PDB file of C-alpha atoms in Angstrom:
ATOM      1  CA  MET A   1     111.900  92.590 120.310  1.00  0.00           C
ATOM      2  CA  LEU A   2     112.930  95.405 117.995  1.00  0.00           C
ATOM      3  CA  GLN A   3     116.223  95.170 116.115  1.00  0.00           C
ATOM      4  CA  THR A   4     117.584  98.206 117.988  1.00  0.00           C
ATOM      5  CA  GLU A   5     116.689  96.610 121.318  1.00  0.00           C
ATOM      6  CA  ARG A   6     118.318  93.345 120.282  1.00  0.00           C
ATOM      7  CA  SER A   7     121.504  95.163 119.184  1.00  0.00           C
ATOM      8  CA  ALA A   8     121.676  97.121 122.436  1.00  0.00           C
ATOM      9  CA  SER A   9     121.185  93.944 124.438  1.00  0.00           C
ATOM     10  CA  ILE A  10     123.999  92.159 122.572  1.00  0.00           C
ATOM     11  CA  GLU A  11     126.292  95.165 122.972  1.00  0.00           C
ATOM     12  CA  ASP A  12     125.611  95.359 126.704  1.00  0.00           C
ATOM     13  CA  ALA A  13     126.288  91.643 127.066  1.00  0.00           C
ATOM     14  CA  LEU A  14     129.574  91.956 125.187  1.00  0.00           C
ATOM     15  CA  ARG A  15     130.623  94.942 127.282  1.00  0.00           C
ATOM     16  CA  ALA A  16     129.834  93.047 130.469  1.00  0.00           C
ATOM     17  CA  ALA A  17     131.767  89.998 129.268  1.00  0.00           C
ATOM     18  CA  LEU A  18     134.790  92.052 128.232  1.00  0.00           C
ATOM     19  CA  GLY A  19     134.681  94.032 131.461  1.00  0.00           C
ATOM     20  CA  GLY A  20     134.655  90.843 133.486  1.00  0.00           C
ATOM     21  CA  HIS A  21     137.593  89.494 131.491  1.00  0.00           C
ATOM     22  CA  GLU A  22     139.577  92.717 131.942  1.00  0.00           C
ATOM     23  CA  ALA A  23     139.025  92.506 135.698  1.00  0.00           C
ATOM     24  CA  GLU A  24     141.020  89.257 135.690  1.00  0.00           C
ATOM     25  CA  ILE A  25     144.029  90.794 133.906  1.00  0.00           C
ATOM     26  CA  TRP A  26     146.636  92.020 136.396  1.00  0.00           C
ATOM     27  CA  THR A  27     149.332  94.372 135.114  1.00  0.00           C
ATOM     28  CA  ALA A  28     150.829  96.306 138.031  1.00  0.00           C
ATOM     29  CA  LEU A  29     149.829  97.371 141.543  1.00  0.00           C
ATOM     30  CA  PRO A  30     151.405  99.444 144.310  1.00  0.00           C
ATOM     31  CA  ALA A  31     152.035  97.314 147.380  1.00  0.00           C
ATOM     32  CA  ILE A  32     153.451  97.468 150.893  1.00  0.00           C
ATOM     33  CA  ILE A  33     156.258  95.114 151.877  1.00  0.00           C
ATOM     34  CA  GLN A  34     155.355  92.826 154.780  1.00  0.00           C
ATOM     35  CA  SER A  35     158.577  90.811 154.995  1.00  0.00           C
ATOM     36  CA  PHE A  36     161.780  90.173 153.052  1.00  0.00           C
ATOM     37  CA  ASP A  37     163.818  86.982 152.632  1.00  0.00           C
ATOM     38  CA  ALA A  38     167.431  88.088 152.164  1.00  0.00           C
ATOM     39  CA  ASN A  39     168.519  84.591 151.103  1.00  0.00           C
ATOM     40  CA  ALA A  40     165.879  83.908 148.445  1.00  0.00           C
ATOM     41  CA  LEU A  41     165.648  87.627 147.523  1.00  0.00           C
ATOM     42  CA  THR A  42     161.865  87.462 147.684  1.00  0.00           C
ATOM     43  CA  CYS A  43     159.257  89.345 149.648  1.00  0.00           C
ATOM     44  CA  THR A  44     155.709  89.086 150.889  1.00  0.00           C
ATOM     45  CA  ALA A  45     153.664  92.127 149.905  1.00  0.00           C
ATOM     46  CA  GLN A  46     150.183  93.456 150.536  1.00  0.00           C
ATOM     47  CA  PRO A  47     148.572  95.063 147.465  1.00  0.00           C
ATOM     48  CA  ALA A  48     147.766  98.674 148.358  1.00  0.00           C
ATOM     49  CA  ILE A  49     144.666  98.835 146.138  1.00  0.00           C
ATOM     50  CA  GLN A  50     141.492  97.112 147.280  1.00  0.00           C
ATOM     51  CA  ALA A  51     139.165  95.186 144.987  1.00  0.00           C
ATOM     52  CA  GLN A  52     135.435  95.777 144.636  1.00  0.00           C
ATOM     53  CA  VAL A  53     133.260  92.693 145.047  1.00  0.00           C
ATOM     54  CA  ARG A  54     129.557  92.329 144.406  1.00  0.00           C
ATOM     55  CA  ALA A  55     127.312  90.265 146.679  1.00  0.00           C
ATOM     56  CA  GLN A  56     124.406  88.136 145.467  1.00  0.00           C
ATOM     57  CA  ASP A  57     121.976  90.877 146.445  1.00  0.00           C
ATOM     58  CA  GLY A  58     123.776  93.301 144.141  1.00  0.00           C
ATOM     59  CA  SER A  59     125.499  95.319 146.864  1.00  0.00           C
ATOM     60  CA  THR A  60     129.210  96.056 146.535  1.00  0.00           C
ATOM     61  CA  SER A  61     132.040  96.364 149.031  1.00  0.00           C
ATOM     62  CA  TRP A  62     135.798  96.911 149.026  1.00  0.00           C
ATOM     63  CA  VAL A  63     138.077  94.111 150.219  1.00  0.00           C
ATOM     64  CA  ALA A  64     141.836  93.716 150.508  1.00  0.00           C
ATOM     65  CA  LEU A  65     143.520  91.531 147.932  1.00  0.00           C
ATOM     66  CA  PRO A  66     145.379  88.476 149.268  1.00  0.00           C
ATOM     67  CA  LEU A  67     149.016  88.714 150.309  1.00  0.00           C
ATOM     68  CA  LEU A  68     151.465  88.171 147.465  1.00  0.00           C
ATOM     69  CA  VAL A  69     154.104  85.658 148.580  1.00  0.00           C
ATOM     70  CA  ASP A  70     157.506  84.649 147.181  1.00  0.00           C
ATOM     71  CA  VAL A  71     157.645  87.771 145.022  1.00  0.00           C
ATOM     72  CA  PRO A  72     161.127  88.196 143.458  1.00  0.00           C
ATOM     73  CA  VAL A  73     162.651  91.545 144.440  1.00  0.00           C
ATOM     74  CA  CYS A  74     164.340  93.473 141.618  1.00  0.00           C
ATOM     75  CA  PHE A  75     167.735  94.986 142.431  1.00  0.00           C
ATOM     76  CA  PRO A  76     169.474  97.007 139.669  1.00  0.00           C
ATOM     77  CA  ARG A  77     172.245  94.832 138.241  1.00  0.00           C
ATOM     78  CA  GLY A  78     174.280  94.031 135.160  1.00  0.00           C
ATOM     79  CA  GLY A  79     177.763  93.126 133.999  1.00  0.00           C
ATOM     80  CA  GLY A  80     178.637  91.339 137.223  1.00  0.00           C
ATOM     81  CA  CYS A  81     177.596  94.254 139.454  1.00  0.00           C
ATOM     82  CA  THR A  82     174.538  94.615 141.682  1.00  0.00           C
ATOM     83  CA  LEU A  83     173.165  97.532 143.691  1.00  0.00           C
ATOM     84  CA  THR A  84     171.543  96.180 146.848  1.00  0.00           C
ATOM     85  CA  PHE A  85     169.808  97.984 149.694  1.00  0.00           C
ATOM     86  CA  PRO A  86     167.830  97.013 152.794  1.00  0.00           C
ATOM     87  CA  VAL A  87     164.205  96.019 152.234  1.00  0.00           C
ATOM     88  CA  ALA A  88     162.073  96.621 155.316  1.00  0.00           C
ATOM     89  CA  ALA A  89     158.484  95.970 156.294  1.00  0.00           C
ATOM     90  CA  GLY A  90     156.457  99.041 155.397  1.00  0.00           C
ATOM     91  CA  ASP A  91     158.483  99.906 152.298  1.00  0.00           C
ATOM     92  CA  GLU A  92     156.377 100.764 149.277  1.00  0.00           C
ATOM     93  CA  ALA A  93     156.873  98.902 146.008  1.00  0.00           C
ATOM     94  CA  LEU A  94     155.409  98.453 142.564  1.00  0.00           C
ATOM     95  CA  ILE A  95     154.447  94.847 141.806  1.00  0.00           C
ATOM     96  CA  VAL A  96     154.617  94.168 138.059  1.00  0.00           C
ATOM     97  CA  PHE A  97     152.876  90.997 136.901  1.00  0.00           C
ATOM     98  CA  SER A  98     154.288  88.784 134.163  1.00  0.00           C
ATOM     99  CA  SER A  99     151.927  87.883 131.333  1.00  0.00           C
ATOM    100  CA  ARG A 100     152.852  84.193 131.756  1.00  0.00           C
ATOM    101  CA  CYS A 101     153.751  81.842 134.628  1.00  0.00           C
ATOM    102  CA  ILE A 102     157.269  82.503 135.989  1.00  0.00           C
ATOM    103  CA  ASP A 103     157.583  79.495 138.330  1.00  0.00           C
ATOM    104  CA  ALA A 104     159.966  77.356 136.248  1.00  0.00           C
ATOM    105  CA  TRP A 105     162.133  80.331 135.291  1.00  0.00           C
ATOM    106  CA  TRP A 106     162.328  81.491 138.913  1.00  0.00           C
ATOM    107  CA  GLN A 107     163.435  78.058 140.079  1.00  0.00           C
ATOM    108  CA  SER A 108     166.016  77.301 137.379  1.00  0.00           C
ATOM    109  CA  GLY A 109     166.725  80.443 135.339  1.00  0.00           C
ATOM    110  CA  GLY A 110     167.383  80.225 131.618  1.00  0.00           C
ATOM    111  CA  VAL A 111     164.596  79.572 129.103  1.00  0.00           C
ATOM    112  CA  GLN A 112     161.857  77.374 130.541  1.00  0.00           C
ATOM    113  CA  VAL A 113     158.436  76.010 129.682  1.00  0.00           C
ATOM    114  CA  GLN A 114     155.358  77.350 131.457  1.00  0.00           C
ATOM    115  CA  ALA A 115     154.726  75.345 134.611  1.00  0.00           C
ATOM    116  CA  GLU A 116     151.085  76.441 134.436  1.00  0.00           C
ATOM    117  CA  LEU A 117     149.120  78.006 131.581  1.00  0.00           C
ATOM    118  CA  ARG A 118     147.966  81.014 133.580  1.00  0.00           C
ATOM    119  CA  MET A 119     148.122  84.599 132.295  1.00  0.00           C
ATOM    120  CA  HIS A 120     148.387  87.982 134.060  1.00  0.00           C
ATOM    121  CA  ASP A 121     148.048  86.231 137.404  1.00  0.00           C
ATOM    122  CA  LEU A 122     148.671  87.604 140.899  1.00  0.00           C
ATOM    123  CA  SER A 123     151.088  84.710 141.429  1.00  0.00           C
ATOM    124  CA  ASP A 124     153.591  86.037 138.885  1.00  0.00           C
ATOM    125  CA  GLY A 125     154.685  89.388 140.276  1.00  0.00           C
ATOM    126  CA  PHE A 126     158.057  91.141 140.508  1.00  0.00           C
ATOM    127  CA  ALA A 127     158.655  93.736 143.241  1.00  0.00           C
ATOM    128  CA  ILE A 128     160.285  96.995 142.174  1.00  0.00           C
ATOM    129  CA  LEU A 129     161.204  99.062 145.215  1.00  0.00           C
ATOM    130  CA  GLY A 130     161.104 102.837 144.934  1.00  0.00           C
ATOM    131  CA  PRO A 131     157.643 104.366 144.402  1.00  0.00           C
ATOM    132  CA  PHE A 132     156.631 106.924 147.031  1.00  0.00           C
ATOM    133  CA  SER A 133     153.106 107.760 148.036  1.00  0.00           C
ATOM    134  CA  GLN A 134     152.630 111.355 149.158  1.00  0.00           C
ATOM    135  CA  ALA A 135     152.465 110.061 152.735  1.00  0.00           C
ATOM    136  CA  THR A 136     155.989 108.587 152.621  1.00  0.00           C
ATOM    137  CA  LYS A 137     157.858 110.695 150.058  1.00  0.00           C
ATOM    138  CA  VAL A 138     161.344 111.984 150.868  1.00  0.00           C
ATOM    139  CA  SER A 139     162.208 115.672 150.819  1.00  0.00           C
ATOM    140  CA  GLY A 140     165.210 117.658 149.684  1.00  0.00           C
ATOM    141  CA  VAL A 141     165.727 115.754 146.435  1.00  0.00           C
ATOM    142  CA  SER A 142     168.599 117.275 144.462  1.00  0.00           C
ATOM    143  CA  THR A 143     167.616 118.645 141.069  1.00  0.00           C
ATOM    144  CA  SER A 144     171.208 119.094 139.890  1.00  0.00           C
ATOM    145  CA  ALA A 145     173.089 115.964 140.969  1.00  0.00           C
ATOM    146  CA  VAL A 146     172.607 112.225 141.357  1.00  0.00           C
ATOM    147  CA  GLN A 147     172.653 111.050 144.963  1.00  0.00           C
ATOM    148  CA  LEU A 148     172.844 107.750 146.791  1.00  0.00           C
ATOM    149  CA  ARG A 149     171.374 108.887 150.100  1.00  0.00           C
ATOM    150  CA  SER A 150     169.622 107.990 153.300  1.00  0.00           C
ATOM    151  CA  ASN A 151     165.927 108.865 153.277  1.00  0.00           C
ATOM    152  CA  ASP A 152     166.453 111.677 155.778  1.00  0.00           C
ATOM    153  CA  GLY A 153     169.222 113.149 153.618  1.00  0.00           C
ATOM    154  CA  SER A 154     171.790 113.194 156.425  1.00  0.00           C
ATOM    155  CA  ALA A 155     174.233 110.912 154.596  1.00  0.00           C
ATOM    156  CA  TYR A 156     174.827 110.767 150.851  1.00  0.00           C
ATOM    157  CA  ILE A 157     177.224 110.280 147.975  1.00  0.00           C
ATOM    158  CA  GLU A 158     176.677 112.873 145.265  1.00  0.00           C
ATOM    159  CA  LEU A 159     177.837 113.114 141.648  1.00  0.00           C
ATOM    160  CA  ASN A 160     177.384 116.500 139.996  1.00  0.00           C
ATOM    161  CA  PRO A 161     177.435 116.276 136.177  1.00  0.00           C
ATOM    162  CA  SER A 162     177.996 120.026 135.788  1.00  0.00           C
ATOM    163  CA  SER A 163     180.969 120.465 138.117  1.00  0.00           C
ATOM    164  CA  LYS A 164     182.232 116.886 137.538  1.00  0.00           C
ATOM    165  CA  ALA A 165     182.635 116.658 141.316  1.00  0.00           C
ATOM    166  CA  VAL A 166     181.850 113.854 143.758  1.00  0.00           C
ATOM    167  CA  LYS A 167     180.855 114.748 147.316  1.00  0.00           C
ATOM    168  CA  VAL A 168     180.534 112.387 150.277  1.00  0.00           C
ATOM    169  CA  VAL A 169     178.687 113.385 153.453  1.00  0.00           C
ATOM    170  CA  ALA A 170     179.032 110.738 156.162  1.00  0.00           C
ATOM    171  CA  PRO A 171     178.312 111.915 159.735  1.00  0.00           C
ATOM    172  CA  GLY A 172     178.916 108.384 160.998  1.00  0.00           C
ATOM    173  CA  GLY A 173     182.378 108.064 159.465  1.00  0.00           C
ATOM    174  CA  PHE A 174     184.018 106.931 156.244  1.00  0.00           C
ATOM    175  CA  GLU A 175     185.886 103.624 155.959  1.00  0.00           C
ATOM    176  CA  VAL A 176     187.936 102.204 153.096  1.00  0.00           C
ATOM    177  CA  ASP A 177     189.250  98.633 153.254  1.00  0.00           C
ATOM    178  CA  ALA A 178     191.834  98.128 150.500  1.00  0.00           C
ATOM    179  CA  PRO A 179     195.438  96.858 150.329  1.00  0.00           C
ATOM    180  CA  THR A 180     196.485  99.875 148.260  1.00  0.00           C
ATOM    181  CA  ILE A 181     194.910 103.313 147.940  1.00  0.00           C
ATOM    182  CA  THR A 182     196.053 105.470 145.025  1.00  0.00           C
ATOM    183  CA  LEU A 183     195.283 109.195 144.977  1.00  0.00           C
ATOM    184  CA  ASN A 184     196.069 110.986 141.726  1.00  0.00           C
ATOM    185  CA  GLY A 185     195.933 114.649 142.614  1.00  0.00           C
ATOM    186  CA  GLN A 186     196.480 117.140 145.396  1.00  0.00           C
ATOM    187  CA  LEU A 187     195.227 116.175 148.859  1.00  0.00           C
ATOM    188  CA  ALA A 188     193.984 119.039 151.025  1.00  0.00           C
ATOM    189  CA  GLN A 189     192.278 119.140 154.402  1.00  0.00           C
ATOM    190  CA  GLY A 190     189.172 121.301 154.591  1.00  0.00           C
ATOM    191  CA  THR A 191     189.331 124.796 156.029  1.00  0.00           C
ATOM    192  CA  GLY A 192     186.569 124.350 158.584  1.00  0.00           C
ATOM    193  CA  SER A 193     186.859 125.757 162.091  1.00  0.00           C
ATOM    194  CA  THR A 194     187.383 122.323 163.641  1.00  0.00           C
ATOM    195  CA  LYS A 195     190.867 120.809 163.598  1.00  0.00           C
ATOM    196  CA  TYR A 196     190.969 117.108 162.762  1.00  0.00           C
ATOM    197  CA  PRO A 197     194.143 115.247 163.794  1.00  0.00           C
ATOM    198  CA  ALA A 198     195.408 112.401 161.634  1.00  0.00           C
ATOM    199  CA  THR A 199     196.763 109.140 163.043  1.00  0.00           C
ATOM    200  CA  LEU A 200     198.803 106.841 160.786  1.00  0.00           C
ATOM    201  CA  GLN A 201     200.335 103.545 161.912  1.00  0.00           C
ATOM    202  CA  GLY A 202     203.002 103.693 159.203  1.00  0.00           C
ATOM    203  CA  PRO A 203     205.622 103.109 158.070  1.00  0.00           C
ATOM    204  CA  ILE A 204     205.345 106.121 155.769  1.00  0.00           C
ATOM    205  CA  THR A 205     207.553 106.661 152.716  1.00  0.00           C
ATOM    206  CA  VAL A 206     207.560 110.104 151.133  1.00  0.00           C
ATOM    207  CA  VAL A 207     209.358 110.473 147.796  1.00  0.00           C
ATOM    208  CA  ASN A 208     209.564 114.268 147.915  1.00  0.00           C
ATOM    209  CA  ASP A 209     209.834 116.742 150.770  1.00  0.00           C
ATOM    210  CA  VAL A 210     207.462 117.101 153.718  1.00  0.00           C
ATOM    211  CA  THR A 211     206.607 120.498 155.176  1.00  0.00           C
ATOM    212  CA  ALA A 212     205.578 120.470 158.844  1.00  0.00           C
ATOM    213  CA  ALA A 213     204.474 123.704 160.561  1.00  0.00           C
ATOM    214  CA  GLY A 214     206.087 125.623 157.725  1.00  0.00           C
ATOM    215  CA  LYS A 215     209.441 123.844 158.020  1.00  0.00           C
ATOM    216  CA  SER A 216     210.962 121.579 155.378  1.00  0.00           C
ATOM    217  CA  VAL A 217     211.849 118.153 156.750  1.00  0.00           C
ATOM    218  CA  SER A 218     214.608 117.541 154.188  1.00  0.00           C
ATOM    219  CA  THR A 219     216.260 120.999 154.089  1.00  0.00           C
ATOM    220  CA  HIS A 220     215.655 122.632 157.487  1.00  0.00           C
ATOM    221  CA  THR A 221     218.629 123.497 159.710  1.00  0.00           C
ATOM    222  CA  HIS A 222     219.249 123.824 163.467  1.00  0.00           C
ATOM    223  CA  HIS A 223     221.441 126.215 165.443  1.00  0.00           C
ATOM    224  CA  GLU A 224     224.379 124.286 166.937  1.00  0.00           C
ATOM    225  CA  ASN A 225     224.853 124.760 170.703  1.00  0.00           C
ATOM    226  CA  GLY A 226     228.047 122.830 171.151  1.00  0.00           C
ATOM    227  CA  ALA A 227     228.962 119.220 171.759  1.00  0.00           C
ATOM    228  CA  GLY A 228     226.524 117.342 173.982  1.00  0.00           C
ATOM    229  CA  SER A 229     223.939 120.134 173.921  1.00  0.00           C
ATOM    230  CA  ASN A 230     220.507 120.067 172.344  1.00  0.00           C
ATOM    231  CA  THR A 231     220.026 122.004 169.145  1.00  0.00           C
ATOM    232  CA  ASN A 232     217.569 124.826 168.828  1.00  0.00           C
ATOM    233  CA  GLN A 233     214.207 124.402 167.112  1.00  0.00           C
ATOM    234  CA  PRO A 234     214.305 124.100 163.320  1.00  0.00           C
ATOM    235  CA  ASN A 235     215.128 127.276 161.415  1.00  0.00           C
TER     236      ASN A 235
END
């Protein structure tokens, strides 16, 4: 065998060995949620990319990867606050795989030893909800404000950094449950064509005056019609 042939053969063998090793290193995969455990905060997910396998006769085919089970779901959190949202079957996610075994950490938190000496394994994924394929992407995304919204865009809370304004659109209603509500600023009802009555159970204490239908509650007067008679409407 010539030296050039021997070198090429060694190089091909090394490439094949490295390629086979790389095929066993899992970094991240898009996946489709199959189920969600709201108590354990884990999900079962189906990887959305198939793997190519080679048969003994040299032929290749594409097969689905196994279901990923007990995958911790990542919700944005910090400083004692957490943003949660529903996780439903069919949601798309990005599964990011830890470079080392996460079993002991997942069970107990803190700093732990490796329960198994595996690396870049399909068993050690974290589910990050949010990626959209073109088949499921939402429309009408604001390019000027941050929104917490329903996928169809019919309900949202919006913060506009330019106008410094917050807007809430809630066709199903808006509810606040608090012992005290403090509003620092003028309160005005919108000028839409529909009139919205207000119902308050009271009692109501107003420090300053109240104007009703253009009349001052504290300073309005009535025309006197004599003893025992009703007064006229407020002046």
